Short mmCIF file of C-alpha atoms and ligand atoms in Angstrom, two decimals:
data_model
loop_
_atom_site.label_atom_id
_atom_site.label_comp_id
_atom_site.label_asym_id
_atom_site.label_seq_id
_atom_site.Cartn_x
_atom_site.Cartn_y
_atom_site.Cartn_z
CA MET A 1 -20.16 -20.89 -5.72
CA THR A 2 -20.45 -24.17 -3.81
CA ILE A 3 -20.15 -24.18 -0.05
CA THR A 4 -19.58 -27.47 1.73
CA PRO A 5 -21.88 -28.07 4.75
CA ASP A 6 -19.09 -27.66 7.31
CA ALA A 7 -17.50 -24.60 5.74
CA PRO A 8 -17.90 -21.39 7.75
CA ALA A 9 -20.25 -18.84 6.21
CA PRO A 10 -18.51 -16.34 3.95
CA LEU A 11 -17.60 -13.05 5.57
CA ARG A 12 -19.95 -10.29 4.51
CA VAL A 13 -17.95 -7.39 3.08
CA ALA A 14 -18.85 -3.75 2.48
CA VAL A 15 -16.63 -2.03 -0.09
CA VAL A 16 -16.49 1.68 0.75
CA GLY A 17 -15.31 3.80 -2.17
CA CYS A 18 -16.06 2.34 -5.61
CA GLY A 19 -13.28 3.89 -7.65
CA VAL A 20 -10.19 2.25 -9.11
CA ILE A 21 -9.15 0.25 -6.05
CA GLY A 22 -12.66 -0.42 -4.76
CA ARG A 23 -13.33 -2.24 -8.03
CA LEU A 24 -10.21 -4.34 -7.48
CA HIS A 25 -11.34 -5.27 -3.94
CA ALA A 26 -14.73 -6.32 -5.34
CA GLU A 27 -12.96 -8.33 -8.04
CA VAL A 28 -10.75 -10.07 -5.47
CA ALA A 29 -13.72 -10.79 -3.20
CA ALA A 30 -15.68 -12.24 -6.12
CA GLU A 31 -12.88 -14.78 -6.59
CA ASN A 32 -12.71 -15.77 -2.91
CA ARG A 33 -15.42 -18.16 -1.72
CA ASP A 34 -14.83 -16.98 1.87
CA LEU A 35 -16.02 -13.49 0.97
CA ASP A 36 -19.35 -12.05 -0.13
CA VAL A 37 -19.62 -8.40 -1.06
CA VAL A 38 -23.02 -7.54 0.43
CA ALA A 39 -22.78 -3.74 0.31
CA VAL A 40 -21.11 -1.13 -1.86
CA VAL A 41 -20.81 2.47 -0.71
CA ASP A 42 -20.03 5.59 -2.71
CA PRO A 43 -21.68 9.02 -2.99
CA HIS A 44 -21.70 8.48 -6.78
CA PRO A 45 -24.56 6.10 -7.64
CA ASP A 46 -23.05 5.27 -11.04
CA ARG A 47 -19.95 3.88 -9.28
CA THR A 48 -21.89 1.65 -6.87
CA ALA A 49 -23.95 0.49 -9.84
CA ALA A 50 -20.80 -0.33 -11.82
CA VAL A 51 -19.35 -2.45 -9.00
CA SER A 52 -22.70 -4.16 -8.51
CA ASP A 53 -22.78 -5.01 -12.23
CA GLN A 54 -19.20 -6.29 -12.00
CA LEU A 55 -20.17 -8.65 -9.16
CA VAL A 56 -23.26 -9.89 -10.95
CA ALA A 57 -21.20 -10.52 -14.09
CA ALA A 58 -18.84 -12.61 -11.92
CA GLY A 59 -21.80 -14.74 -10.83
CA ARG A 60 -22.27 -13.13 -7.42
CA PRO A 61 -25.48 -11.66 -5.98
CA ALA A 62 -26.04 -7.92 -6.38
CA PRO A 63 -24.94 -6.07 -3.23
CA ARG A 64 -26.99 -3.39 -1.50
CA ARG A 65 -25.96 0.11 -2.54
CA PHE A 66 -25.43 3.03 -0.17
CA ALA A 67 -24.23 6.63 -0.43
CA ALA A 68 -22.56 6.69 2.99
CA LEU A 69 -20.90 4.15 5.31
CA GLY A 70 -23.20 5.14 8.19
CA ASP A 71 -26.25 4.02 6.19
CA ALA A 72 -24.63 0.68 5.35
CA LEU A 73 -23.63 0.06 8.98
CA ALA A 74 -27.13 1.00 10.17
CA ALA A 75 -28.62 -1.55 7.75
CA GLY A 76 -26.47 -4.22 9.42
CA GLY A 77 -25.29 -7.61 8.19
CA ILE A 78 -21.66 -6.56 7.58
CA ASP A 79 -18.64 -8.43 8.97
CA VAL A 80 -15.78 -6.57 7.27
CA VAL A 81 -15.58 -3.01 5.96
CA SER A 82 -13.03 -2.38 3.22
CA VAL A 83 -12.02 1.30 3.11
CA CYS A 84 -11.09 2.24 -0.49
CA THR A 85 -11.77 5.98 -0.41
CA PRO A 86 -9.33 8.86 -0.91
CA SER A 87 -6.50 8.50 1.61
CA GLY A 88 -7.46 11.46 3.81
CA GLU A 89 -10.70 9.71 4.82
CA HIS A 90 -9.19 6.32 5.66
CA ALA A 91 -8.72 6.45 9.42
CA ALA A 92 -12.03 8.21 10.17
CA LEU A 93 -14.05 5.71 8.13
CA ALA A 94 -12.10 2.78 9.58
CA LEU A 95 -12.83 4.09 13.08
CA GLU A 96 -16.52 4.41 12.25
CA ALA A 97 -16.58 0.78 11.10
CA LEU A 98 -14.56 -0.41 14.10
CA GLU A 99 -16.91 1.33 16.53
CA ALA A 100 -19.86 -0.29 14.76
CA GLY A 101 -18.30 -3.67 15.57
CA THR A 102 -16.92 -4.80 12.20
CA HIS A 103 -13.48 -5.96 11.15
CA VAL A 104 -11.70 -3.49 8.88
CA VAL A 105 -9.38 -3.53 5.88
CA VAL A 106 -7.87 -0.12 5.09
CA GLU A 107 -6.20 0.68 1.80
CA LYS A 108 -2.76 2.19 1.92
CA PRO A 109 -1.69 4.68 3.16
CA LEU A 110 -3.31 4.27 6.59
CA ASP A 111 -4.21 7.96 6.42
CA VAL A 112 -2.52 11.20 5.43
CA ALA A 113 -2.18 12.51 9.00
CA ILE A 114 -0.81 10.94 12.15
CA GLU A 115 -3.49 12.05 14.62
CA PRO A 116 -6.45 10.12 13.14
CA ALA A 117 -4.20 7.13 12.46
CA ARG A 118 -3.04 7.08 16.09
CA LYS A 119 -6.64 7.42 17.29
CA LEU A 120 -7.59 4.42 15.16
CA ARG A 121 -4.67 2.38 16.50
CA ASP A 122 -5.64 3.17 20.10
CA ALA A 123 -9.31 2.34 19.47
CA SER A 124 -8.28 -0.92 17.83
CA ALA A 125 -6.09 -1.85 20.80
CA ALA A 126 -9.21 -1.59 22.98
CA ARG A 127 -11.07 -4.01 20.66
CA PRO A 128 -8.67 -6.93 20.26
CA ASP A 129 -11.35 -9.24 18.87
CA GLN A 130 -11.74 -7.12 15.74
CA VAL A 131 -9.12 -7.43 13.01
CA VAL A 132 -7.84 -4.24 11.42
CA ALA A 133 -5.47 -4.76 8.48
CA VAL A 134 -3.70 -2.20 6.31
CA ILE A 135 -3.23 -3.08 2.67
CA SER A 136 0.39 -3.50 1.70
CA GLN A 137 -0.07 -6.19 -0.89
CA HIS A 138 3.56 -6.33 -1.96
CA ARG A 139 4.49 -7.95 1.36
CA HIS A 140 2.73 -10.96 -0.12
CA ASP A 141 4.78 -10.97 -3.34
CA ALA A 142 6.85 -14.10 -3.72
CA SER A 143 9.98 -11.96 -4.19
CA ALA A 144 9.43 -9.95 -0.98
CA LEU A 145 8.66 -13.08 1.02
CA ALA A 146 11.87 -14.75 -0.19
CA VAL A 147 14.00 -11.73 0.80
CA HIS A 148 12.28 -11.36 4.16
CA ARG A 149 12.77 -15.03 4.93
CA ALA A 150 16.51 -14.76 4.17
CA LEU A 151 16.79 -11.60 6.30
CA GLU A 152 15.03 -13.27 9.23
CA ALA A 153 17.48 -16.16 8.99
CA GLY A 154 20.44 -13.75 8.97
CA ARG A 155 21.60 -15.05 5.62
CA PHE A 156 22.72 -11.64 4.29
CA GLY A 157 24.99 -11.21 7.34
CA ARG A 158 24.86 -7.76 8.87
CA VAL A 159 22.48 -5.65 6.81
CA THR A 160 24.32 -2.47 5.97
CA SER A 161 22.24 -0.57 3.42
CA ALA A 162 19.37 -0.49 0.98
CA VAL A 163 18.41 1.46 -2.11
CA ALA A 164 14.73 1.96 -2.84
CA SER A 165 13.81 3.65 -6.10
CA VAL A 166 10.26 4.19 -7.35
CA ASP A 167 10.79 5.46 -10.88
CA TRP A 168 7.24 5.82 -12.08
CA TYR A 169 5.43 8.04 -14.51
CA ARG A 170 1.97 9.44 -13.94
CA THR A 171 0.38 11.62 -16.57
CA GLN A 172 -1.16 14.99 -15.88
CA GLU A 173 -4.46 13.31 -16.79
CA TYR A 174 -3.97 10.90 -13.90
CA TYR A 175 -3.76 13.80 -11.43
CA ASP A 176 -6.66 15.58 -13.12
CA SER A 177 -8.85 12.45 -12.95
CA GLY A 178 -9.92 13.06 -9.36
CA ALA A 179 -10.20 16.35 -7.47
CA TRP A 180 -8.56 14.72 -4.44
CA ARG A 181 -5.44 13.61 -6.29
CA GLY A 182 -2.34 15.67 -5.66
CA THR A 183 -3.86 17.56 -2.71
CA TRP A 184 -2.33 17.71 0.76
CA ALA A 185 -5.75 17.29 2.40
CA LEU A 186 -6.84 14.04 0.75
CA ASP A 187 -3.81 12.54 -1.06
CA GLY A 188 -1.54 13.70 1.76
CA GLY A 189 1.46 13.88 -0.51
CA GLY A 190 2.48 12.82 -3.98
CA ALA A 191 5.00 10.36 -5.36
CA LEU A 192 5.99 9.09 -1.91
CA MET A 193 2.68 9.11 0.00
CA ASN A 194 0.59 7.65 -2.82
CA GLN A 195 2.91 5.58 -5.00
CA GLY A 196 6.16 5.10 -3.06
CA VAL A 197 4.59 4.01 0.22
CA HIS A 198 4.42 0.42 -1.05
CA THR A 199 8.19 0.25 -1.50
CA LEU A 200 8.85 2.22 1.66
CA ASP A 201 6.77 -0.31 3.59
CA LEU A 202 8.86 -3.16 2.14
CA LEU A 203 12.03 -1.26 3.06
CA LEU A 204 10.83 -0.94 6.67
CA TRP A 205 9.75 -4.58 6.74
CA PHE A 206 13.22 -5.61 5.58
CA LEU A 207 15.43 -3.20 7.59
CA GLY A 208 13.38 -2.73 10.78
CA GLU A 209 12.85 0.33 12.93
CA PRO A 210 13.53 3.64 11.13
CA VAL A 211 15.21 6.18 13.40
CA ASP A 212 15.41 9.39 11.41
CA VAL A 213 15.12 10.95 8.00
CA VAL A 214 16.77 13.73 6.00
CA ALA A 215 14.88 14.60 2.81
CA SER A 216 14.11 16.98 -0.02
CA THR A 217 11.04 17.10 -2.24
CA ALA A 218 10.10 18.93 -5.42
CA ARG A 219 7.30 19.28 -7.93
CA LEU A 220 8.93 19.45 -11.32
CA GLY A 221 6.91 17.55 -13.93
CA HIS A 222 3.23 18.29 -13.24
CA ASP A 223 0.87 21.23 -12.93
CA ARG A 224 -2.23 21.71 -10.78
CA ILE A 225 -0.99 19.57 -7.89
CA GLU A 226 0.10 20.78 -4.45
CA VAL A 227 2.36 17.85 -3.67
CA GLU A 228 5.72 16.51 -4.77
CA ASP A 229 6.43 14.42 -7.84
CA VAL A 230 10.03 13.82 -6.71
CA ALA A 231 11.10 12.88 -3.18
CA VAL A 232 14.58 11.84 -2.10
CA ALA A 233 15.58 10.84 1.41
CA ILE A 234 18.20 9.18 3.56
CA VAL A 235 16.73 6.89 6.21
CA ARG A 236 18.78 5.72 9.19
CA PHE A 237 17.70 2.54 10.94
CA ALA A 238 18.04 1.37 14.56
CA SER A 239 20.40 -1.37 13.37
CA GLY A 240 22.73 1.31 12.01
CA ALA A 241 21.85 0.47 8.39
CA LEU A 242 21.35 3.35 5.96
CA ALA A 243 18.95 3.53 3.02
CA THR A 244 18.38 5.93 0.21
CA LEU A 245 14.82 6.43 -0.95
CA HIS A 246 13.80 7.93 -4.26
CA ALA A 247 10.15 8.20 -5.28
CA SER A 248 9.00 9.94 -8.41
CA THR A 249 5.97 10.07 -10.68
CA THR A 250 7.79 12.06 -13.31
CA VAL A 251 10.31 9.51 -14.59
CA TYR A 252 9.66 9.14 -18.30
CA PRO A 253 9.11 6.59 -19.74
CA ASP A 254 8.53 4.82 -16.40
CA LEU A 255 11.32 2.55 -15.24
CA GLY A 256 9.36 0.79 -12.51
CA VAL A 257 10.41 -0.02 -8.97
CA ARG A 258 13.77 -1.33 -7.79
CA LEU A 259 14.61 -2.30 -4.21
CA GLN A 260 18.13 -3.43 -3.28
CA VAL A 261 19.10 -4.83 0.12
CA HIS A 262 22.78 -5.31 0.97
CA GLY A 263 24.57 -7.10 3.78
CA THR A 264 28.06 -8.26 4.67
CA ASP A 265 27.28 -11.78 3.37
CA GLY A 266 24.74 -11.20 0.63
CA SER A 267 22.39 -8.98 -1.35
CA ALA A 268 19.02 -9.13 -3.04
CA VAL A 269 17.42 -7.03 -5.73
CA ILE A 270 13.70 -6.85 -6.45
CA GLU A 271 12.71 -5.20 -9.71
CA ALA A 272 9.08 -4.73 -10.77
CA ASP A 273 8.01 -7.16 -8.01
CA GLU A 274 10.39 -9.88 -9.28
CA LEU A 275 13.51 -11.12 -7.55
CA THR A 276 16.28 -10.46 -10.07
CA PHE A 277 19.34 -10.99 -7.88
CA PHE A 278 19.79 -13.10 -4.76
CA HIS A 279 23.00 -14.08 -3.04
CA ALA A 280 23.03 -15.28 0.55
CA ARG A 281 25.24 -17.45 2.71
CA ASP A 282 24.37 -21.11 3.34
CA ALA A 283 22.69 -21.72 0.02
CA GLU A 284 19.48 -23.66 0.46
CA ASP A 285 17.43 -25.78 -1.85
CA GLY A 286 14.91 -23.44 -3.38
CA ASP A 287 17.20 -20.41 -3.41
CA TRP A 288 16.91 -18.23 -6.44
CA GLN A 289 19.15 -19.16 -9.35
CA ALA A 290 19.68 -17.33 -12.60
CA ASP A 291 17.47 -19.83 -14.42
CA GLN A 292 14.75 -19.94 -11.76
CA SER A 293 11.82 -17.60 -11.37
CA ALA A 294 11.21 -15.64 -8.18
CA GLU A 295 7.78 -17.25 -7.92
CA GLU A 296 9.43 -20.63 -7.41
CA VAL A 297 11.50 -19.29 -4.53
CA GLY A 298 8.57 -17.54 -2.88
CA ALA A 299 6.20 -20.41 -3.44
CA GLY A 300 8.68 -22.60 -1.61
CA ALA A 301 8.53 -20.22 1.33
CA THR A 302 4.80 -19.79 1.71
CA GLY A 303 2.80 -21.68 -0.83
CA SER A 304 1.59 -19.62 -3.72
CA ALA A 305 1.72 -15.92 -2.98
CA ARG A 306 0.04 -15.20 -6.27
CA GLY A 307 -3.69 -14.82 -6.68
CA ALA A 308 -5.63 -16.59 -9.41
CA LEU A 309 -6.52 -13.42 -11.23
CA ASP A 310 -6.04 -13.03 -14.96
CA PRO A 311 -3.82 -9.99 -15.61
CA GLN A 312 -5.47 -9.48 -18.95
CA GLU A 313 -8.90 -9.03 -17.48
CA SER A 314 -8.32 -7.14 -14.30
CA HIS A 315 -6.44 -4.37 -12.52
CA VAL A 316 -3.88 -6.94 -11.51
CA ALA A 317 -1.40 -5.93 -14.19
CA GLN A 318 -1.29 -2.49 -12.61
CA TYR A 319 -1.37 -3.23 -8.88
CA GLY A 320 0.16 -6.71 -8.73
CA SER A 321 -1.75 -9.83 -7.91
CA SER A 322 -1.22 -9.90 -4.18
CA HIS A 323 -4.43 -8.20 -3.01
CA GLY A 324 -5.96 -11.69 -3.17
CA ALA A 325 -3.23 -13.08 -0.91
CA GLN A 326 -3.69 -10.25 1.58
CA TRP A 327 -7.46 -10.76 1.68
CA ALA A 328 -6.88 -14.48 2.26
CA ASP A 329 -4.71 -13.55 5.25
CA VAL A 330 -7.44 -11.23 6.57
CA VAL A 331 -9.99 -14.04 6.36
CA ALA A 332 -7.60 -16.40 8.18
CA ALA A 333 -6.81 -13.76 10.85
CA ILE A 334 -10.52 -13.25 11.54
CA ARG A 335 -11.25 -16.98 11.68
CA GLU A 336 -8.20 -17.83 13.77
CA GLY A 337 -8.50 -14.81 16.09
CA ARG A 338 -4.96 -13.66 15.33
CA ALA A 339 -3.33 -10.46 14.12
CA PRO A 340 -3.23 -9.90 10.36
CA TRP A 341 0.00 -10.05 8.37
CA VAL A 342 0.09 -6.25 7.99
CA THR A 343 -1.05 -4.49 11.15
CA LEU A 344 -2.07 -0.98 12.12
CA ASP A 345 1.35 -0.52 13.73
CA ASP A 346 2.95 -1.36 10.38
CA GLY A 347 0.69 1.13 8.61
CA LEU A 348 1.38 3.81 11.22
CA ARG A 349 5.15 3.30 10.95
CA ALA A 350 5.08 3.65 7.17
CA LEU A 351 2.84 6.72 7.40
CA ALA A 352 5.08 8.31 10.06
CA THR A 353 8.15 7.73 7.87
CA VAL A 354 6.46 9.40 4.90
CA ARG A 355 5.45 12.29 7.14
CA ALA A 356 9.04 12.49 8.44
CA VAL A 357 10.22 12.88 4.83
CA TYR A 358 7.78 15.75 4.23
CA LEU A 359 8.58 17.40 7.57
CA SER A 360 12.32 17.15 6.93
CA ALA A 361 11.90 18.62 3.44
CA THR A 362 9.74 21.45 4.81
CA LEU A 363 11.79 22.30 7.89
CA GLY A 364 15.22 21.63 6.42
CA GLU A 365 16.21 19.44 9.34
CA ARG A 366 16.66 15.81 10.36
CA VAL A 367 13.37 14.43 11.70
CA ARG A 368 13.04 11.52 14.13
CA VAL A 369 10.30 9.08 13.14
CA ALA A 370 9.41 8.35 16.79
CA ASP A 371 8.74 12.07 17.32
CA VAL A 372 6.29 12.01 14.40
CA VAL A 373 4.46 8.99 15.84
CA ASP A 374 4.36 10.54 19.31
CA GLY A 375 2.72 13.75 18.10
CA ARG A 376 5.56 16.26 18.29
CA TYR A 377 4.66 17.46 14.80
CA ASP A 378 0.87 17.05 15.02
CA GLY A 379 -0.91 19.69 12.96
CA ARG A 380 2.35 20.85 11.37
CA ALA A 381 1.74 21.71 7.71
CA THR A 382 4.13 20.52 5.05
CA ARG A 383 4.88 21.96 1.66
CA THR A 384 6.59 21.00 -1.56
CA GLY A 385 9.97 22.53 -2.20
CA GLY A 386 11.83 23.19 -5.41
CA THR A 387 8.86 23.79 -7.68
CA ALA A 388 9.84 25.20 -11.03
CA PRO A 389 8.15 25.85 -14.35
CA ARG A 390 8.62 22.93 -16.69
CA PRO A 391 10.82 23.66 -19.69
CA GLN A 392 8.68 21.57 -22.02
CA GLU A 393 5.27 19.97 -22.25
CA THR A 394 4.61 16.55 -20.74
CA PRO A 395 4.90 13.96 -23.50
CA THR A 396 1.47 12.78 -24.59
CA ARG A 397 2.55 9.21 -25.23
CA ALA A 398 2.99 7.52 -21.88
CA PRO A 399 3.00 4.00 -20.49
CA ALA A 400 -0.43 2.83 -19.39
CA ARG A 401 -0.22 3.12 -15.62
N1 LIG B 501 -2.94 -0.84 -2.95
C1 LIG B 501 -2.82 -0.29 -4.15
O1 LIG B 501 -2.09 -0.78 -5.01
C2 LIG B 501 -3.62 0.93 -4.47
C3 LIG B 501 -3.77 1.30 -5.82
C4 LIG B 501 -4.55 2.44 -6.11
C5 LIG B 501 -5.11 3.17 -5.07
N2 LIG B 501 -4.91 2.79 -3.76
C6 LIG B 501 -5.48 3.59 -2.67
O2 LIG B 501 -6.90 3.48 -2.72
C7 LIG B 501 -7.49 4.71 -2.34
C8 LIG B 501 -8.46 5.13 -3.44
O3 LIG B 501 -7.77 5.33 -4.63
P1 LIG B 501 -8.52 5.20 -6.05
O4 LIG B 501 -7.47 5.29 -7.06
O5 LIG B 501 -9.43 4.05 -6.02
O6 LIG B 501 -9.37 6.56 -6.03
P2 LIG B 501 -10.70 6.86 -6.88
O7 LIG B 501 -10.84 8.33 -6.91
O8 LIG B 501 -10.68 6.10 -8.16
O9 LIG B 501 -11.85 6.22 -5.99
C9 LIG B 501 -12.21 6.73 -4.72
C10 LIG B 501 -13.72 6.55 -4.56
O10 LIG B 501 -14.08 6.85 -3.21
C11 LIG B 501 -15.33 7.53 -3.24
N3 LIG B 501 -15.53 8.22 -1.96
C12 LIG B 501 -15.00 9.40 -1.57
N4 LIG B 501 -15.38 9.65 -0.30
C13 LIG B 501 -16.17 8.61 0.10
C14 LIG B 501 -16.85 8.31 1.30
N5 LIG B 501 -16.78 9.10 2.38
N6 LIG B 501 -17.59 7.17 1.34
C15 LIG B 501 -17.64 6.33 0.27
N7 LIG B 501 -17.00 6.57 -0.89
C16 LIG B 501 -16.25 7.70 -0.96
C17 LIG B 501 -15.23 8.44 -4.45
O11 LIG B 501 -16.49 8.87 -4.90
C18 LIG B 501 -14.53 7.51 -5.46
O12 LIG B 501 -15.46 6.78 -6.22
C19 LIG B 501 -6.35 5.70 -2.12
O13 LIG B 501 -6.11 5.80 -0.75
C20 LIG B 501 -5.16 5.07 -2.82
O14 LIG B 501 -3.94 5.39 -2.18
C21 LIG B 501 -4.20 1.68 -3.46
#
């Protein structure tokens, strides 16, 4: 890595949680000359060692290794803490880092419960000089940026409805691979909280303030999990628009994600992170055409929203390539003293909407999202409805996801 004399020093990053996504954050940081991973934290020494080896193989110095965030913070020399642990620990660890004076990047979802997430938001508001960003990397996808830009310009007319469908497949082995997976305490939910929250966040980014939710959930295709593998909901927005939301991890053989946005003057469809349909009024140069890739449209809006990672050699094929773009925004936000692209309020709104789905499914009633944010349901347990024995075994041959 070459640093020009006038370039600011790289931000010193601690990656907390060295599992699947912690490795991706280390990989992204290794490709960004504004970032140096100086510490890796995980109670499992083999996992910190593996990430350290990964960084060294990428030509970066070996980071210090710690078993707990408190030890890493006490050792000092950290500018940004990246929280990549099981979801139920996110807000508490982010708060610990914030109170120690660092900037923070929190993986999605912001947490599994509203109370710690709200506490983090309030603590962050009292420390405006520290950036706290919530990962929602698909907001940086070229396709999502192109749709958002058209929505902001009013080019779909009045937005009337949206259809969000997360038709994924996760094997039983996936849920069995970590004791925290599929638990209310640490995963906080299933197909919607863990997998669908990405698409839900895009839906909220596109359609605005969610007002209320009516939902049902079920666990139908997996064993040994407490949470749902199918969630369906109707979301009503402040604009009057309506959306249907479907999130599943038991769609075989995995049909991917589809998000449709419809208005009186146009519509857009994003499938598997790509813009596959776009019609808006006042056609502009750079609008999507049948023979044009979504990247070209998005690149016109923002410069490249794609990272430089090789899908063959990384986790990028699985999680998209936009973690790099989000980290670049975090670096810029810290250096420019501005808010990040995806804020704590965004993360809290997405979390509250997921919780509203679970509360509606549990209580059998319409739930207002603002009531969830404000604490009306604090401490209220949720459960998975409609569980039933599976008629047949899970197929053993499954897409690699
Ligand atoms: N943005 C995305 O596309 C994406 C993709 C996958 C996972 N995630 C999120 O990342 C988080 C982790 O998921 P994963 O698949 O990497 O899980 P994982 O089980 O593979 O890794 C979690 C790691 O955290 C460690 N850990 C647990 N408690 C810790 C603590 N207090 N301090 C330090 N380390 C701790 C565990 O030992 C484990 O190594 C989840 O919240 C998940 O929702 C995001």
